[in-house]
Amino acid sequence: MKLELPIRYGMVGGGLTGKIGAIHRAAARLHGHFRLDAGAFSSDPGIAHASASALGVASERSYESYQKMAESEAAREDGIEAVVIVTPNHLHAGPCKAFLEAGMHIICDKPLTSTLADAERLHDAVSQSDRIFMLTHCYTGYPLVREARHRIQAGEIGRIRLVHVEYPQGWAAGPIERSGLKFAEWRADPERSGMGGCVADIGTHAFHLARFVSGLQVEEISAQLTSFVEHRMLDDDVQVLMRFENGGRGILWTSQVAWAQENGLSFRVFGDRGSLEWSHVDPNRLCHANEKQEHCVITRAGPAASPRSARLSLSPAGHPEGYVEAFATLYTETATAIRAMRNSRKRPKGLEFPGIDDGLEGMKFIHACIDSSAANGQWTRLN
Amino acid sequence: MKLELPIRYGMVGGGLTGKIGAIHRAAARLHGHFRLDAGAFSSDPGIAHASASALGVASERSYESYQKMAESEAAREDGIEAVVIVTPNHLHAGPCKAFLEAGMHIICDKPLTSTLADAERLHDAVSQSDRIFMLTHCYTGYPLVREARHRIQAGEIGRIRLVHVEYPQGWAAGPIERSGLKFAEWRADPERSGMGGCVADIGTHAFHLARFVSGLQVEEISAQLTSFVEHRMLDDDVQVLMRFENGGRGILWTSQVAWAQENGLSFRVFGDRGSLEWSHVDPNRLCHANEKQEHCVITRAGPAASPRSARLSLSPAGHPEGYVEAFATLYTETATAIRAMRNSRKRPKGLEFPGIDDGLEGMKFIHACIDSSAANGQWTRLN
Amino acid sequence: MKLELPIRYGMVGGGLTGKIGAIHRAAARLHGHFRLDAGAFSSDPGIAHASASALGVASERSYESYQKMAESEAAREDGIEAVVIVTPNHLHAGPCKAFLEAGMHIICDKPLTSTLADAERLHDAVSQSDRIFMLTHCYTGYPLVREARHRIQAGEIGRIRLVHVEYPQGWAAGPIERSGLKFAEWRADPERSGMGGCVADIGTHAFHLARFVSGLQVEEISAQLTSFVEHRMLDDDVQVLMRFENGGRGILWTSQVAWAQENGLSFRVFGDRGSLEWSHVDPNRLCHANEKQEHCVITRAGPAASPRSARLSLSPAGHPEGYVEAFATLYTETATAIRAMRNSRKRPKGLEFPGIDDGLEGMKFIHACIDSSAANGQWTRLN
Amino acid sequence: MKLELPIRYGMVGGGLTGKIGAIHRAAARLHGHFRLDAGAFSSDPGIAHASASALGVASERSYESYQKMAESEAAREDGIEAVVIVTPNHLHAGPCKAFLEAGMHIICDKPLTSTLADAERLHDAVSQSDRIFMLTHCYTGYPLVREARHRIQAGEIGRIRLVHVEYPQGWAAGPIERSGLKFAEWRADPERSGMGGCVADIGTHAFHLARFVSGLQVEEISAQLTSFVEHRMLDDDVQVLMRFENGGRGILWTSQVAWAQENGLSFRVFGDRGSLEWSHVDPNRLCHANEKQEHCVITRAGPAASPRSARLSLSPAGHPEGYVEAFATLYTETATAIRAMRNSRKRPKGLEFPGIDDGLEGMKFIHACIDSSAANGQWTRLN
């Protein structure tokens, strides 16, 4: 038991008028591994400085641009070690590269960028650096998502045949982007969001979850993207058939017009000797149909959970955990990786949290979906 | 309250060595509207007569062929009024036509036939007759399936955008057709089952349910059919994207290799003002997300159920009903229609139970799926 | 496979203006083991004869009194073998004895009688006869209730510590007995119902279920009976603590003022090595927490169900069964017992369905609850 | 948006070898309202200082006794403002009084003390002080528990008739207190835990929840306490009947021998116009049966949730929250109250979090249960 100093970090975006910054900060804070020391919280200087003040960031470390922040923090002895990027999609690539060049580790919101070209350039930059890059596909932080992944890796359900993943939301069932809500506005705008709407915003989460849990590559997809709401420029419903490298088949559905659905991410994986099901609505339970075809429930940190997933828990079994704990697990794993690099310039091996490869793959998924849908569902390779 | 004499009926197939005949007989018997008087229960004369004897059918009305049965029963004053056909798929068309010509009403198991050509011929024959034809898409007999259909007809969830239906089973996850089980054997044999495997056996149920509940035509589909089990000749997993006449989109998934799934038929319909969800696992509850986005539960015959669906119930609210009750509802509605024709030669209007048009449509669905899948998922019209 | 002639039966009560008669008749009919040949369907001759006519009972076998029916049917060569008593509680004992004396087997609705004295006399009469007596504690007919009972008998959950059973309904949350509804009226009237309200009507079901599943005697109880609705003469809410013969403890709760509850019977049994839970809301699933503390689901007729419970099923696993099937199982078991006595005058051993002993025990339970409650919850022995 | 300085706090107990301290610290940290500056983390000086070091507490503020800590911190200009007491029950009263006298606000684990006499003295001390006292009945921090309370206060389900609350755990189904586990050991020891076992450890949570949600006083109770495990000195199963001030009736069940139950706290409240149900297993959903008897689901922060409960959420609707968030809500509300007192010596009015009165009431509940059980379930008043 020795003191591990918290990671000093800064944030780009995430001003107090938005929502997502607060989740990131709470996740960073939950286990005490991070300390917020700097920020360029908004492109509006008033909001930026007010946010800094309310968050306890010293005024000289509240910046009006990310470029200035990268430069100044790099020059300080007590400068930040890591940065969290929570801007709209088109403003990921620039900050990422600036802070990378300034020698900082990166935690970046998904999808990686707004264009595939940006993503490829960023991928190169990260790959050639020795910095940690974490992409917040936060659902992979749930202990029972890990449990499913590990059981599949260990062959517990046999050869994978079917992977079904879905992520329905309903908040965009009406023309919400014309209601003045900022988060809805930029997501609906191709300039800021990129060419994908729902497919980029949450489809990439679902896709990554399918990949993360199954451990299988998706070779090709056939997609049908729809915009149900009049005048909407980007897709709001996404149906994708998938073919996996091992001959497995999958269905991915994600929607932002699924009436009254809040955030219904779920997966089902069927092998030739078992199956696993998990739903974000009830994330503390994983259903396992074993070789005898009995459906058994694995509870988070409960008697059937493996130590490897149980140790990701903060609370004892039976005390529900949720989104912020899952998010915090990614932050904690990132902190561990960053700390390992304080004494070494080599990236640790075997990192389980999502990184730059997952980010590029997500962008390829978006583009394959858009291309396939434009070609009336033609099967399209991801690579 | 006056006595309505039970319908005298006979059965083709359904000998005591099988399973499905017993369900049909129980459904026919439940409300007392049918009386079993004749049968050609098996192509094996020993099984046929033993079954007749055990079922209380007089020996002179236990037949060794359906042709003989049709002829003899037509000649009797107390001959059967209706016949139930529960043979393998390739033996539907012949008996149907024989009994139709003998003037009897038909209750036939699904899918309609084993070939599209047979289906079209049978469709013509039925259409030109004045006999009742009921196809046992039994899931449409559930009171809450009707409730969903009626609410959608009444516009309660607005314009339909998404229709998701699935029907997973797991019994064919291994090479069960080579284990000696008769029901598995004929279903896996193209000669007896037709060109569709899972898509014909249960895919047609799922498709019909989507149509029945939504009230919408499916214009075209894109399908991916897979045979996961080695040496299997027909599909055992079916993924279908659907385009509805009104611009709605749908996903249909059905499988017989979904590990440990028993009979998981379900649907979800999302409109632009509400949604409805129902699962066969818990058929006494229908979930309705209303205009205020509240999820409310409609229980069978409960306070929120309409009189029109509640009157289909045998038991009071809170007393679970299931498969045989749903099946029996179709039998009861058929009995009502047949009785109406005792005094008239005109088929009643507005019959809600599935009929010959649904049977032909199911066959077109099977063939469109097979064609689309063979063409690598090309969008294929049903008509 | 040989023909077993249906049991010829008659019914006392159950006219078409009521509800419960229809359930009994459907249950009797479902497997084809019974045939309705006679009835005294109502104390109102008009209803009695109209019911007989609508039910296909010959007019000369439609009786205006049960005494006449017992006498006449006993005199016929083709007279009924069994009688079903579905009158209000105070009209059970009379018909039971009359038909017993006429040599008929009895199927009687619960609770056994309206007074303990009547129950004791009837118990003596049945015990001294050689006739079958079945009390319709219908919930014991569910295959998974049997599964639970057998697993406990086999020691699968170890020594029983806790038995919780509850049966909430909400239909009497308001003064429904003053609304003109007949079933509500007689249940609220001590003259016809007996001294117990809710405790007699459904408390006896819950108590019997606890006994049936656990296999344990209840030694003493402490009860709190309440009448929440103004002017109501009998209890409408019942809380009971129970002490079992082996030192186990239990809670029984039943209510008819539990707002919006339909028919929520359920039990949970905790042993020192496992537990079992079942709810009538979802009767096709039994939850078993095994020795490793894993919660596994046993589905009706599914892979984990024992053959002994699975063979009670009509439909394959995954096809929901409900109330009428459970009810029908008791009828089928009674038919089997009656048929065994066609060739013998000795009652078969090992009958699993509820009988006269259970009926008397239920009455003792009612009276112990009333006494305990009147004595401010004093612990009261059942015997 | 202005900076609110975190509350400086210290901790008594909660060393790194235990579990509960970590939950408290995470809850305190989640929203950034508290900063850990001092501690007497263990009675073992080695563990105490190692914990301090690992938690980033300066060595001069790591104390070997709470007395020293109270004294020293009171003398510092930057001394702690609040203290968190997470020691075994018999070590609550001493520290509470010492820190109270040192002018600090108190956050104390439940139950309040190990004896009723201690509780009454502590109640007097707190009442006479002007310090904030928060008792961590953490389940009252769940947004939907608040939603239920507020709806009941607003009369939405009418007059309360029935309050059922239960809290089953299974961890003590075997003789775990003799396995060397510290948390199990002290809980089973009357010297450290007090006269109540399960009734004190979690029964007080259940009791307080019933009171908190219903808003009603419990006038008297009848209890049956059992020790199922051989040689166990305190109760491990608790059955309680309750009578509320308004004539309502209740059942409370809590157990630590309920096989395979993890932490199944739940409540159901039935009024004469509606009902509400909530379970800790799925804390993001509250079931409301409304006046029309429809069961509707209120999701945390969802469309049906009131702003008053929704604003307690960190994450958007559909993103599960759990135990640490609920716990953190109590910490946040306490921080708000403490900040309000930075500028005033008057305790704010209308505090919703549990306080000293609830602590004393919980102790009275424990003692009434023990007394009633010893008197064979005699109804016993709480006051």
Short mmCIF file of C-alpha atoms in Angstrom, two decimals, chain A residues 138-152 209 212-214 267 269 275-288 296-314 317-322 325-326 329 352, chain D residues 262 281:
data_model
loop_
_atom_site.label_atom_id
_atom_site.label_comp_id
_atom_site.label_asym_id
_atom_site.label_seq_id
_atom_site.Cartn_x
_atom_site.Cartn_y
_atom_site.Cartn_z
CA CYS A 138 -17.08 3.13 -22.15
CA TYR A 139 -19.37 0.10 -22.25
CA THR A 140 -16.35 -2.16 -22.40
CA GLY A 141 -15.63 -1.12 -18.82
CA TYR A 142 -18.59 -3.06 -17.39
CA PRO A 143 -17.29 -6.01 -15.38
CA LEU A 144 -19.78 -8.40 -16.95
CA VAL A 145 -18.91 -7.30 -20.47
CA ARG A 146 -15.37 -8.30 -19.57
CA GLU A 147 -16.67 -11.54 -18.08
CA ALA A 148 -18.39 -12.36 -21.37
CA ARG A 149 -15.27 -11.53 -23.37
CA HIS A 150 -13.06 -13.70 -21.19
CA ARG A 151 -15.45 -16.63 -21.25
CA ILE A 152 -15.60 -16.49 -25.02
CA LEU A 209 -18.89 -4.07 -28.40
CA PHE A 212 -14.69 -6.63 -28.11
CA VAL A 213 -16.88 -9.40 -26.79
CA SER A 214 -16.57 -11.86 -29.65
CA PHE A 267 -25.59 -8.19 -27.02
CA VAL A 269 -23.61 -14.26 -28.63
CA SER A 275 -24.56 -18.54 -25.31
CA LEU A 276 -24.15 -15.27 -23.43
CA GLU A 277 -26.56 -12.34 -23.17
CA TRP A 278 -26.12 -8.95 -21.57
CA SER A 279 -28.16 -5.80 -21.55
CA HIS A 280 -27.19 -2.34 -20.46
CA VAL A 281 -30.62 -1.94 -18.87
CA ASP A 282 -29.55 -4.44 -16.20
CA PRO A 283 -25.76 -4.43 -16.39
CA ASN A 284 -25.16 -6.32 -13.16
CA ARG A 285 -26.39 -9.62 -14.60
CA LEU A 286 -25.01 -11.72 -17.44
CA CYS A 287 -27.04 -14.65 -18.70
CA HIS A 288 -25.09 -17.75 -19.62
CA CYS A 296 -27.77 -19.32 -15.38
CA VAL A 297 -27.22 -15.80 -14.16
CA ILE A 298 -23.76 -14.51 -13.43
CA THR A 299 -23.99 -11.55 -11.09
CA ARG A 300 -21.35 -8.86 -10.95
CA ALA A 301 -18.74 -9.89 -8.40
CA GLY A 302 -21.02 -12.77 -7.41
CA PRO A 303 -20.17 -16.43 -6.87
CA ALA A 304 -20.00 -17.30 -10.57
CA ALA A 305 -18.01 -14.25 -11.67
CA SER A 306 -14.33 -14.73 -12.37
CA PRO A 307 -11.83 -12.90 -10.15
CA ARG A 308 -10.63 -11.10 -13.28
CA SER A 309 -13.97 -9.38 -13.78
CA ALA A 310 -14.85 -9.16 -10.09
CA ARG A 311 -11.76 -7.12 -9.26
CA LEU A 312 -13.02 -4.34 -11.55
CA SER A 313 -15.87 -3.77 -9.09
CA LEU A 314 -15.98 -1.03 -6.52
CA ALA A 317 -22.03 -8.14 -5.25
CA GLY A 318 -25.67 -7.14 -5.06
CA HIS A 319 -24.92 -3.43 -4.86
CA PRO A 320 -25.74 -2.20 -8.36
CA GLU A 321 -23.06 -0.52 -10.36
CA GLY A 322 -23.62 1.47 -13.51
CA GLU A 325 -18.28 2.90 -12.65
CA ALA A 326 -17.79 1.34 -16.08
CA THR A 329 -12.71 1.44 -14.98
CA GLU A 352 -7.56 -4.22 -22.62
CA GLU D 262 -27.01 -10.84 -2.57
CA VAL D 281 -31.75 -5.25 -7.93
#
